[in-house]
Amino acid sequence: MTRFEDTSALVAADDRKDFDFAARGFIATLADPVVRRADGRPAYDVSAYRFVEGTPAPETANPSLWRQAQILTQHGLFKVADRIWQVRGFDVSTVSFIDAGAGWIVVDPLTTCEVAKAALDLIGEHVAQKPVLAVIYSHSHVDHYGGVGGVTTAADAAAGKVRIIAPEGFLEHAVSENIIVGPAMLRRARFQFGHTLKCCAEGEITSGLGPRPSAGTLSLIAPTDLVTQTGQEITVGDVTMVFQLTPGTEAPSEMNFYLPQFRAVFMAENANLTMHNLLPARGALVRDAKAWADYLTESIRLFAGQSDVMFAAHGIPRFGQAEITAFLTSHRNAYKFLHDQAVRLMNTGLTAPEIAEVLALPQVLSKQWFNRGYYGTMSHNSKAIYQRYLGWYDANPANLNPLPPEPAAKKYVAAMGGAEAVRALAKAAIGDGDLRWAATLLNHAVFADEGDTTARELLADVYTELGYEAEAGTWRNIYLTGAQELRHGPVALPAAGFSPDVLAATTTPMLLDLAAVRVNPDKAAARDFTLNIVLTDRGETVLITVGDGVLVHEHGVSDPAAGATVRLTRADFLMTLIAKFPVQGRVESGDIVIAGDAGLYDALVDMIEAPTPNFPIVTP
Ligand SMILES: [Zn+2]
C-alpha cells in the first residue's frame, strides 16, 4: 500500500554537496526578473520559484522534490571553469558559453530567443562583450536549439560569420519528432510539465529536470557543421572540441564533447541531476536504456579520467576528477541496472505493471540524488523497456481485446452495485490510505458517468494527494493537472502554430505525411483521383493519389494522365492544405494555377481536417 517512499529522513541527512555545486561561481542574475517578448507578454520570470528558497518542504510537496526544486531553480550567470560560464534558471535547459578568444561558443541556446538573448546580454554585462563565433546544438530537442535566433542570425550563419555545429541527423529529427503526432503530444505535454498549473507550493515545482520552459519565440537555424563520428575534432577560435556521438540515447541525434585545454567535459542531456525518461509521459518513440548505458560507459572511458569539471544541458556542473568519475559510473549503473533487471524480470514472465511494482534500484544507487526519479521514474521507465522489447500486449488473452475504458467503466460500476456503491468503496480505500485503488474505482465512476460530480470531486482530491506525495516532478504535474481538469475542465489553450523556421526546414514529404494523417477517411474513400502538384518556388513535383480512404504522395513523380496539375508556391500549398485558407482567392489572384479539373484540388483540401484541440483525458 506504500505509495511513495518517505524521503524526509533522506533530505535531513543531505550532505548539501549539490547545493554547493549549484551555487559555485555565481556572478549575477537579472535585475528585472521578467524577460519579455516584443509584445510585452512575459517569456520568463526567473523569480517564479522564489517560494522554495530557504524553506523546508510544506505538507503539499515531497521533501525530495522540494530539495530538487531548490537546486534547479537557482538562476543567473555562473563561472564553471576557466573560460567556461553557464546561465541557469532561465529555462528548463541551461546555456553554456565558452570563451574562444575572439568570441563566444554558445552551447544549447535555450528554448526561445528572448531568454537566450537575455543570457548573452548578462554575460556581456558581467564578463565580456564578444561576437558569437559558433553555436553548438547538443541534440535535436527544442530546448537546445529554439533560442538560437536570440544569439545569432541565419544571415550570419549563411555568410560564414558563425558556425552552427550539430550531431549528424539533427535537422531531420528536430523537425520530425513533433510533426506527425504534434497535437496529441502537445496536449499530453501539458500534464508532464504542468503548463496550466501555477508555480506555487500547491502547484508546479519544476518538472524535476529543470524549471519550466520559456514561452518566447522559437527559431531554428540549420547546422553548417555536422559531427559524424566519435573522436572528430572541431576548432573554433583558439578552442578545440573533441566530440562523442551518442545517437539513440536521450535523443535520436545527440553528442557530448570534451575540451582538452580546460579538462572539461560537456555531457549534453546524457547525464543529469535525475534519472531521465525512457518514455516521456507526453508520448514519444521509446528510448533505448541499453544504448544509453553503453554510451555512458564509452564516455567514462573517453573523458572521466581527464576531466576536472563536467557541465551539462540541464541541472548543475560537477567538480573534481574523482567526483566526475564516481558520478558518471553510478549514473551509468542506474540505467544499466534498470535495463538489465527489467529484461530479467520479463524473461521470468512478469508483465509491465508487475515489473514496475517490484523493480527498485539497490540502495547504493538510489541514495545518490542524481539517480532518483524526479523526471523519469523506475516505474514508468521499466514499463518503457517492456514496451521497447515486447510491446503493449502482455500475452494474456483477456487483455488482447478488452472493452475500451468507457463501456468497461459502465459495466464495472453496474457490477459493483452502482455509482453510490463505487463511491463508498472509494471512500473506504481513501480511509485506508490506498489512493491508487481509490483512483481506479473513481476513474471507473467518472468514465461511467462524467456528470457524477461527487466522483469527480473525490477523484480530484485523490489526484491532488498523489501529486503532493510524488517525488517525481512529472508525476506531480500529471496528477495535479488531472485534478485541475476534473474540477474545471481543460484550459482552452489555442492550438500551437508552427514556428516559421521549423516549417521552412520541414521537407515537403514530411508535410504531406502530416496532411495524410489528417485525412477524413470517408471523404477519401468516396473519391478516386490523382493530382500533380508543382511547387514553383522549389522546383519540386509531387504526385498525389486519393482513393480507398488514403492519400498517397510520391515525391519527384508526375503523371501526364493526372486529373489536374496545380502550380503554386510551397507557402500557398501549406496555407491552403494545412492552414485551411480559402483556395478561391489565391486562384483569382493567379497565385494558384490549375490545369485540368479545378474541383480536384478543392476536394483534396476539403478532406484534410484539423485535429481536435484540448481533447478530454481525465473524462470520457
Ligand atoms: Zn532538454
Short mmCIF file of N, CA, C and O and ligand atoms in Angstrom, two decimals, residues 92-93 108 139 141-144 209 250 269 276 313-314 375, ligand 1:
data_model
loop_
_atom_site.label_atom_id
_atom_site.label_comp_id
_atom_site.label_asym_id
_atom_site.label_seq_id
_atom_site.Cartn_x
_atom_site.Cartn_y
_atom_site.Cartn_z
N VAL A 92 14.02 25.56 -18.93
CA VAL A 92 14.18 24.18 -18.44
C VAL A 92 15.62 23.70 -18.65
O VAL A 92 16.15 22.91 -17.87
N SER A 93 16.27 24.21 -19.69
CA SER A 93 17.64 23.81 -20.02
C SER A 93 18.62 24.89 -19.57
O SER A 93 18.23 25.97 -19.14
N ASP A 108 23.88 25.15 -26.70
CA ASP A 108 22.47 24.93 -26.40
C ASP A 108 21.75 26.21 -25.98
O ASP A 108 21.50 26.46 -24.78
N HIS A 139 21.73 18.38 -29.14
CA HIS A 139 20.79 17.37 -29.65
C HIS A 139 19.55 18.01 -30.21
O HIS A 139 19.40 19.23 -30.20
N HIS A 141 16.36 18.24 -29.53
CA HIS A 141 15.16 18.70 -28.80
C HIS A 141 15.13 20.23 -28.74
O HIS A 141 16.16 20.88 -28.60
N VAL A 142 13.91 20.77 -28.77
CA VAL A 142 13.72 22.20 -28.97
C VAL A 142 14.35 23.05 -27.86
O VAL A 142 14.77 24.19 -28.11
N ASP A 143 14.43 22.52 -26.63
CA ASP A 143 15.01 23.32 -25.54
C ASP A 143 16.53 23.46 -25.69
O ASP A 143 17.17 24.08 -24.84
N HIS A 144 17.08 22.92 -26.78
CA HIS A 144 18.53 23.03 -27.02
C HIS A 144 18.87 23.78 -28.31
O HIS A 144 20.04 23.94 -28.62
N LEU A 209 13.47 17.98 -13.96
CA LEU A 209 14.64 18.09 -14.85
C LEU A 209 15.17 19.52 -14.83
O LEU A 209 16.38 19.75 -14.90
N GLU A 250 19.25 9.83 -25.19
CA GLU A 250 18.15 10.68 -24.76
C GLU A 250 17.43 11.27 -25.97
O GLU A 250 16.25 11.59 -25.90
N GLU A 269 22.53 15.92 -22.63
CA GLU A 269 21.43 15.53 -21.73
C GLU A 269 21.55 14.05 -21.39
O GLU A 269 20.58 13.38 -21.06
N HIS A 276 16.53 10.06 -16.05
CA HIS A 276 15.79 10.68 -17.15
C HIS A 276 14.66 9.77 -17.61
O HIS A 276 14.48 8.67 -17.10
N ALA A 313 23.50 19.98 -20.13
CA ALA A 313 22.45 20.78 -20.75
C ALA A 313 21.25 21.03 -19.83
O ALA A 313 20.36 21.79 -20.15
N HIS A 314 21.23 20.34 -18.70
CA HIS A 314 20.25 20.61 -17.65
C HIS A 314 20.99 20.45 -16.32
O HIS A 314 22.04 19.82 -16.26
N TYR A 375 12.35 13.03 -12.89
CA TYR A 375 11.82 13.32 -14.23
C TYR A 375 11.34 12.01 -14.87
O TYR A 375 10.18 11.86 -15.19
ZN ZN B 1 16.48 19.08 -22.79
#
